Tab-separated table of C-alpha atoms in Angstrom:
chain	number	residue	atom	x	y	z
A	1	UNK	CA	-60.581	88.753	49.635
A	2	UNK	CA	-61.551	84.792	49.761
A	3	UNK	CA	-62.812	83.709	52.985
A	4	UNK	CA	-62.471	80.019	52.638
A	5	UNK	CA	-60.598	78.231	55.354
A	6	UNK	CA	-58.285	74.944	54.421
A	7	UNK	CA	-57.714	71.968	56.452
A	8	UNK	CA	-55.074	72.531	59.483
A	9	UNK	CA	-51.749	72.402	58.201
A	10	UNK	CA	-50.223	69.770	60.516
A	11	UNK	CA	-48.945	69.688	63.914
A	12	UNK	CA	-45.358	70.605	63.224
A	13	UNK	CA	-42.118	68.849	62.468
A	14	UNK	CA	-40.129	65.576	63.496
A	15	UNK	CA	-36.592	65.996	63.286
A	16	UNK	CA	-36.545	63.703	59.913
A	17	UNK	CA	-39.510	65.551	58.654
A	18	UNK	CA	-37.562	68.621	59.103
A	19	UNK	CA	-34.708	67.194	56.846
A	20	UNK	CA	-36.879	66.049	54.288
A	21	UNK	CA	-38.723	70.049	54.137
A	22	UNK	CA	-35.371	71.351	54.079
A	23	UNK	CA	-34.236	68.918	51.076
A	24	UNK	CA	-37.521	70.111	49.371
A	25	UNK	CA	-36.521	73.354	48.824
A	26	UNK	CA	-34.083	72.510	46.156
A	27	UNK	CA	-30.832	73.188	45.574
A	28	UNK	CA	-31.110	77.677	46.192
A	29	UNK	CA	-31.950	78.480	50.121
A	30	UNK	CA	-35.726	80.643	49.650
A	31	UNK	CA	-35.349	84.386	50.765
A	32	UNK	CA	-37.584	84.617	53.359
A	33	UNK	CA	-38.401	88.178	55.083
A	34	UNK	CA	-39.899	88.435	58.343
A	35	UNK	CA	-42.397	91.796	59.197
A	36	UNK	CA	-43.093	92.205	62.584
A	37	UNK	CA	-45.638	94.048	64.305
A	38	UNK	CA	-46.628	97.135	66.081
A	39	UNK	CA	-44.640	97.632	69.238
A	40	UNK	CA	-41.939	95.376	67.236
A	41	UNK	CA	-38.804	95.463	66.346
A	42	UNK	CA	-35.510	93.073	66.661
A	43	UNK	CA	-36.120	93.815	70.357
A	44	UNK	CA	-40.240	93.617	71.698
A	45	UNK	CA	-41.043	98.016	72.375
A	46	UNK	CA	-38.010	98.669	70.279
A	47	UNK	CA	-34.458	98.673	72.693
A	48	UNK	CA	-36.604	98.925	75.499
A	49	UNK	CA	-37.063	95.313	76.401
A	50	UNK	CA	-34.268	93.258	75.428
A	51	UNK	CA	-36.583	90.490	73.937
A	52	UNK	CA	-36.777	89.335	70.444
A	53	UNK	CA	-40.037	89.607	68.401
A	54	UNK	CA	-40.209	86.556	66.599
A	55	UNK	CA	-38.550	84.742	69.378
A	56	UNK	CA	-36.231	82.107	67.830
A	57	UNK	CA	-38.185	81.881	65.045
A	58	UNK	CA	-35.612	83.435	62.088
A	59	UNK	CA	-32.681	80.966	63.468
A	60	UNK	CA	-35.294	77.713	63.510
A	61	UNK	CA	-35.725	79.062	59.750
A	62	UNK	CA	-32.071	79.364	58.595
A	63	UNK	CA	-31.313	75.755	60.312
A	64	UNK	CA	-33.855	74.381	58.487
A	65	UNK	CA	-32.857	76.249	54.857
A	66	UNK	CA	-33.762	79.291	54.576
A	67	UNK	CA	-32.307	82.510	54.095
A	68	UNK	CA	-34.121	84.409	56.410
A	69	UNK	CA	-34.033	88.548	56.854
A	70	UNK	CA	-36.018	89.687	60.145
A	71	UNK	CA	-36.137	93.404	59.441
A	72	UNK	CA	-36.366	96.546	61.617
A	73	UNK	CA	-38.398	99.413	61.250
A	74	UNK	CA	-40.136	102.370	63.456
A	75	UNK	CA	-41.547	100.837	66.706
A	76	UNK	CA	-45.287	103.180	66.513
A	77	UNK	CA	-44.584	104.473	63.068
A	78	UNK	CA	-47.498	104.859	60.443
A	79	UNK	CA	-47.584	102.159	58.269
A	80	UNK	CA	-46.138	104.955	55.523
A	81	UNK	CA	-43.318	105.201	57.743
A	82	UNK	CA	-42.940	102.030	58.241
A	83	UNK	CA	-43.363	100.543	54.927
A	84	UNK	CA	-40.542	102.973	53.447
A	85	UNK	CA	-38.052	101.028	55.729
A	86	UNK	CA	-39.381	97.743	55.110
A	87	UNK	CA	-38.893	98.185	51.312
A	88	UNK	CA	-35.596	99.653	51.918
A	89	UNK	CA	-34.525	96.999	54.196
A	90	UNK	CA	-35.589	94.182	51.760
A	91	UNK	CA	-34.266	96.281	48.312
A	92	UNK	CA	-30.785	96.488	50.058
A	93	UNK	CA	-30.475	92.445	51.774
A	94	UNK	CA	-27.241	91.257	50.510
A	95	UNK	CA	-28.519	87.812	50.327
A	96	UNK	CA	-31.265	88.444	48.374
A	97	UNK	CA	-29.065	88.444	45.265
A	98	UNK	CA	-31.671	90.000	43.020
A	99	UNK	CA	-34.146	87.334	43.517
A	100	UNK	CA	-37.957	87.834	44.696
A	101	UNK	CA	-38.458	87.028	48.068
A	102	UNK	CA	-41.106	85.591	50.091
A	103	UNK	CA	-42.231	88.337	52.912
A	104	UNK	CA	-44.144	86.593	56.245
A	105	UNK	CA	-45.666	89.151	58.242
A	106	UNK	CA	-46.942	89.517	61.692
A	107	UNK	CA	-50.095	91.621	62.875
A	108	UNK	CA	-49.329	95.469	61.755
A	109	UNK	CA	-46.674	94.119	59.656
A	110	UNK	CA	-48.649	92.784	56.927
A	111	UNK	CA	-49.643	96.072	56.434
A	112	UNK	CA	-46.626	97.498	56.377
A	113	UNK	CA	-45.570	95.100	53.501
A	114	UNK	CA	-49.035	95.153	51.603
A	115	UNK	CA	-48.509	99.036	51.606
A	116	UNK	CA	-45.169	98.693	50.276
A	117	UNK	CA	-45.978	96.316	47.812
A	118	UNK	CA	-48.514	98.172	45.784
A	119	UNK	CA	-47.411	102.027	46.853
A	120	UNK	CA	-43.960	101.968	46.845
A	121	UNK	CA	-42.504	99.465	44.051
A	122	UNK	CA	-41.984	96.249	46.657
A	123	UNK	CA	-44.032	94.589	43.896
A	124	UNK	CA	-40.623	94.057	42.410
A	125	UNK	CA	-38.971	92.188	44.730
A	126	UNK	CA	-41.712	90.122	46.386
A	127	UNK	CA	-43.259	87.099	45.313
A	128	UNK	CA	-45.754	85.893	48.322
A	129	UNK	CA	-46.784	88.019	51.107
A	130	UNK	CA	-48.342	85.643	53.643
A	131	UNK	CA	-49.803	87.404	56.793
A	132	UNK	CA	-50.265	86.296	60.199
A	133	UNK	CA	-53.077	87.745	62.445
A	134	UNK	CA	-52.729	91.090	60.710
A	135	UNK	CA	-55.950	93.431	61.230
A	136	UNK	CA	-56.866	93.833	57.609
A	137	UNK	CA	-60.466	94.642	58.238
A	138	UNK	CA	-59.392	96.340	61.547
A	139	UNK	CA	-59.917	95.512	65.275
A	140	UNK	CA	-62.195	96.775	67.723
A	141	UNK	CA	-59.860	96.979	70.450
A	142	UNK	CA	-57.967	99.738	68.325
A	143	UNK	CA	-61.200	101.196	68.204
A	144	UNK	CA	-61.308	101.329	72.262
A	145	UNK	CA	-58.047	102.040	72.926
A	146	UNK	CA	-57.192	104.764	70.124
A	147	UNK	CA	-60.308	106.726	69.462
A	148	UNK	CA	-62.935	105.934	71.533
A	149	UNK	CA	-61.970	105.671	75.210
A	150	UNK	CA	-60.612	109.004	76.428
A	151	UNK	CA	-58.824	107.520	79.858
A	152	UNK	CA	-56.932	104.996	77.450
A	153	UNK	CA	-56.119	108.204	74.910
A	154	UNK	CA	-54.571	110.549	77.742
A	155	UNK	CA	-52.425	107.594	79.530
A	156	UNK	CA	-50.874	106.399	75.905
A	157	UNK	CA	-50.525	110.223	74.904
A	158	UNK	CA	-48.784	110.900	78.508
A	159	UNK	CA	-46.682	107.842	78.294
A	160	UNK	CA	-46.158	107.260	74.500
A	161	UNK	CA	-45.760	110.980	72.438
A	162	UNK	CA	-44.040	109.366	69.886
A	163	UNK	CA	-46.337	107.294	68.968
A	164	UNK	CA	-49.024	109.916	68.645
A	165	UNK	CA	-46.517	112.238	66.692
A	166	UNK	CA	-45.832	109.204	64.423
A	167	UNK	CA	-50.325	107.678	63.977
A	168	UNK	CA	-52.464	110.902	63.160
A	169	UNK	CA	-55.933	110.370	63.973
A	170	UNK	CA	-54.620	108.526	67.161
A	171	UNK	CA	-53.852	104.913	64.873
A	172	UNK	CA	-56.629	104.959	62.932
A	173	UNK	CA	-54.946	102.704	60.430
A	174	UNK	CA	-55.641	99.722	63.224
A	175	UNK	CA	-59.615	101.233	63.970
A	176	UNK	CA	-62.260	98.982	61.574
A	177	UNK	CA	-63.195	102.511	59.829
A	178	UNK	CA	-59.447	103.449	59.036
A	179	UNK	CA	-58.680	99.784	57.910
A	180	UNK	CA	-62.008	100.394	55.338
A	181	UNK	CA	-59.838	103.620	53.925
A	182	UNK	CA	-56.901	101.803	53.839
A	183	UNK	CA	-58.521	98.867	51.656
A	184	UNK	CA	-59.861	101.094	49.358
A	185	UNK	CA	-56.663	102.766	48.643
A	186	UNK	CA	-53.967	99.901	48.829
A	187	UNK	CA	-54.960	97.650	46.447
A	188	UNK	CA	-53.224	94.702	45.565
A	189	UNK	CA	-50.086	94.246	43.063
A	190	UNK	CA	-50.096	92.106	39.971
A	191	UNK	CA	-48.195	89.060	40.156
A	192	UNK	CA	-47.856	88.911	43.701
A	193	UNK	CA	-49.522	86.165	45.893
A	194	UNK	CA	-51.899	87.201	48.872
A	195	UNK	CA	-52.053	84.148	51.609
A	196	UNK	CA	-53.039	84.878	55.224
A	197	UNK	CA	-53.490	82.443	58.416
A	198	UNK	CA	-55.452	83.692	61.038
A	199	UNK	CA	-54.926	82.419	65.183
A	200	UNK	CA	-58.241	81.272	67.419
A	201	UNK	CA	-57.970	79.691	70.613
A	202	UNK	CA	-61.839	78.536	70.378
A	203	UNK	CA	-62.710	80.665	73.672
A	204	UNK	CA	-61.622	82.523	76.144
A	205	UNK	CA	-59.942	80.093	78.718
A	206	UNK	CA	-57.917	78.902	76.328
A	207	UNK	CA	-56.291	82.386	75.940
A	208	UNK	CA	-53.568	84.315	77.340
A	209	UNK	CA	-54.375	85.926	80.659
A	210	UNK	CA	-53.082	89.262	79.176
A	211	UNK	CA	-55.601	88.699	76.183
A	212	UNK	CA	-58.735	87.562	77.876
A	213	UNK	CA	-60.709	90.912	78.253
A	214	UNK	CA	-59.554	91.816	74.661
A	215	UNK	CA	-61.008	88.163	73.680
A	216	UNK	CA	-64.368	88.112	75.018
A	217	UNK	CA	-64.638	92.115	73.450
A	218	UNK	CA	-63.940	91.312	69.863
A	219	UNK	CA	-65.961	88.139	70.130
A	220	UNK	CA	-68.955	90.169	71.333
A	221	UNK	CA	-68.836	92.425	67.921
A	222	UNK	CA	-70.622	91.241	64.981
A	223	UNK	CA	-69.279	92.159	61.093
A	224	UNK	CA	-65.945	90.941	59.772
A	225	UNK	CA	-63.703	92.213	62.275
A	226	UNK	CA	-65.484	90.595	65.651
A	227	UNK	CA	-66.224	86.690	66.224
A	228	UNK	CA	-64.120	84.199	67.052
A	229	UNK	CA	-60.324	86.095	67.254
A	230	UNK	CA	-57.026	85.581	68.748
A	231	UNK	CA	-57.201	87.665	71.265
A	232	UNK	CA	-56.385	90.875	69.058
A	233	UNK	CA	-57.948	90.163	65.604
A	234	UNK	CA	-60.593	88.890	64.654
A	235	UNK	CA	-60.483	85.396	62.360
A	236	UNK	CA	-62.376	87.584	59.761
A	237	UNK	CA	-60.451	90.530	59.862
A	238	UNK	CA	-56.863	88.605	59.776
A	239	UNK	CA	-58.182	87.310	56.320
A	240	UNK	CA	-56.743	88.385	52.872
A	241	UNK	CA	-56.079	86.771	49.676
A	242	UNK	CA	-56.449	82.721	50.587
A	243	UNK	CA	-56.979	82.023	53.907
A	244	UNK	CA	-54.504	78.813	54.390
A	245	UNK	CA	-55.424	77.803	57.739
A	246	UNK	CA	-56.426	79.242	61.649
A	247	UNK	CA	-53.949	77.967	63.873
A	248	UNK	CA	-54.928	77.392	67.258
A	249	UNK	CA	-52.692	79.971	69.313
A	250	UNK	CA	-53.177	83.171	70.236
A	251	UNK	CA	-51.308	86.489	69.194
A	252	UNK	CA	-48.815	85.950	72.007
A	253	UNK	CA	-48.200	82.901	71.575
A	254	UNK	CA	-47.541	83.471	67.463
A	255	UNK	CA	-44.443	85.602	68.095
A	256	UNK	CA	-43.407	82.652	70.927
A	257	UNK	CA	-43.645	85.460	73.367
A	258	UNK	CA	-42.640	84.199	76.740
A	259	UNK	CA	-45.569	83.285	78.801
A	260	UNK	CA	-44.595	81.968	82.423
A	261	UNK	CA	-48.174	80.599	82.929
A	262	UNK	CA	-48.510	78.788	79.977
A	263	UNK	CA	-49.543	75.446	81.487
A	264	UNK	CA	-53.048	77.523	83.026
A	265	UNK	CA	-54.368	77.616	79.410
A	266	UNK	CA	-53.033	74.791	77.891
A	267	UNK	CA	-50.699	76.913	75.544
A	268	UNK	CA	-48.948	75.437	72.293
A	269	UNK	CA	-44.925	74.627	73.534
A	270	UNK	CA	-42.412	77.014	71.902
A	271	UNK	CA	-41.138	74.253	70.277
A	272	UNK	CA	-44.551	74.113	68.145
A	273	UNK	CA	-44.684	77.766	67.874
A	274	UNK	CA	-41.475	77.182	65.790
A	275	UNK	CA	-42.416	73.864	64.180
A	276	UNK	CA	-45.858	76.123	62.791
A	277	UNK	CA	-43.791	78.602	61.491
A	278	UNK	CA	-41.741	75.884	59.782
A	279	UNK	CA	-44.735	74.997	58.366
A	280	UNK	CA	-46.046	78.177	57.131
A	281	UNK	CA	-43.133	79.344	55.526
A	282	UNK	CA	-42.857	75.639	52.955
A	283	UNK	CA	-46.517	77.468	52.026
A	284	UNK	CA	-44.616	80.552	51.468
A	285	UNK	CA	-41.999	80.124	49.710
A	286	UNK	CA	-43.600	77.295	47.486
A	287	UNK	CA	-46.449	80.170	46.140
A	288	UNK	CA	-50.011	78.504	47.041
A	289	UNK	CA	-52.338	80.710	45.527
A	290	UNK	CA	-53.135	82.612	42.624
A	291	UNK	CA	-51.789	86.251	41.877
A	292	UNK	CA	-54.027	88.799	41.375
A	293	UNK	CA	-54.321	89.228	37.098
């Protein structure tokens, strides 16, 4: 996977500028597919807690021109799992009208759709997959909190037994050695366009509160998966096919999760979290990159 890194993609969208994207995007709205993350679902934890994932993100979308399917599958379910619905969920959208679609995925998402893609025939109906902080080279702080720290194992098997029915080997799709099996057995489809964007704040204070501890963690690794992160993965490990960009928020603040202390850190508004994901999706849907041969 390329591991150059483009020139930021802008700071978002004027209200004219927004017209003019949307007039771009000739005359067919794009089919755009939204993946979202571990813990994810319509609702954040499932039906849990009554808050979306991408938080406002899949209506800013259709406004602007898009057709725009946020899809739905197992909360803790193995990516196998969870790719089967994906590709089921996408394969069946009445408004994608037999057309290849552009699929933009979130953390544990992307590889949900990368395993669909070359394992299960979503090479079909997908053009671009572009991924968004998605551990492709793993995270440490999977590595802590699934297989190495026994306190955190017991409390998430007491608390969570689904999710250790659903992840053998306690997740170790997420760990950096499980991510290195996963590689080497998902490879990528011909003829469809890898692009990935990874998130940074720079340092620690500029993070979440919640993500702080997991900051300062990864950034203390060395290899591909540590360095400079975004609170959950690592810049390196987010990257696959051509890196577009790193935006400067951190995996929180991607999904425009609400964060009542968002002035302490200097956090991006939601109104740029939206504006970014404007952004990324022109990138999308207009195919930068070249498709594996």
């Amino acid at each position: 996977a390329a591991v150059a890194v483009s020139a930021p993609l802008g700071p978002g969208f004027s209200a004219p500028l927004a017209r003019r994207h949307a007039a771009s995007l000739g005359p067919e709205r794009p089919a755009l597919v939204l993946a979202h993350g571990f813990g994810g679902g319509k609702q954040f934890l499932g039906s849990s807690w009554p808050l979306e994932y991408f938080r406002g993100i899949g209506d800013r979308l259709r406004r602007i021109g898009y057709d725009v399917l946020v899809t739905e599958v197992p909360t803790f379910g193995t990516v196998a799992s969870r790719a089967e619905v994906l590709c089921d969920q996408i394969d069946k959208w009445p408004e994608r009208r037999g057309r290849r679609v552009s699929v933009m995925a979130h953390s544990m998402g992307g590889l949900d759709a990368r395993y669909a893609i070359s394992k299960l025939g979503g090479n079909c109906f997908v053009d671009t997959l572009l991924t968004v902080s998605t551990p492709h080279h793993g995270s440490p702080v999977a590595d802590l909190l699934l297989t190495r720290t026994r306190v955190f194992h017991d409390i998430w098997r007491c608390h969570m037994p689904g999710f250790f029915k659903e992840l053998p080997d306690s997740g170790r799709c997420l760990s950096v050695e499980g991510a290195l099996e996963f590689n080497s057995e998902v490879p990528d489809a011909v003829g469809v366009r890898y692009l990935s964007v990874a998130g940074d704040r720079g340092s620690w204070q500029r993070t979440s509160p919640e993500l702080m501890p997991s900051y300062l963690y990864i950034a203390s690794h060395k290899g591909v998966a540590g360095g400079p992160n975004d609170g959950m993965v690592s810049v390196g490990s987010a990257t696959w096919g051509r890196l577009l960009t790193k935006i400067d928020m951190d995996h929180l603040h991607q999904i425009n999760f609400p964060l009542p202390h968002r002035w302490v850190t200097n956090a991006p508004s939601y109104q740029d979290v939206l504006e970014q994901w404007c952004v990324l999706a022109r990138h999308a849907v207009k195919g930068e990159g070249e498709a594996p041969r």
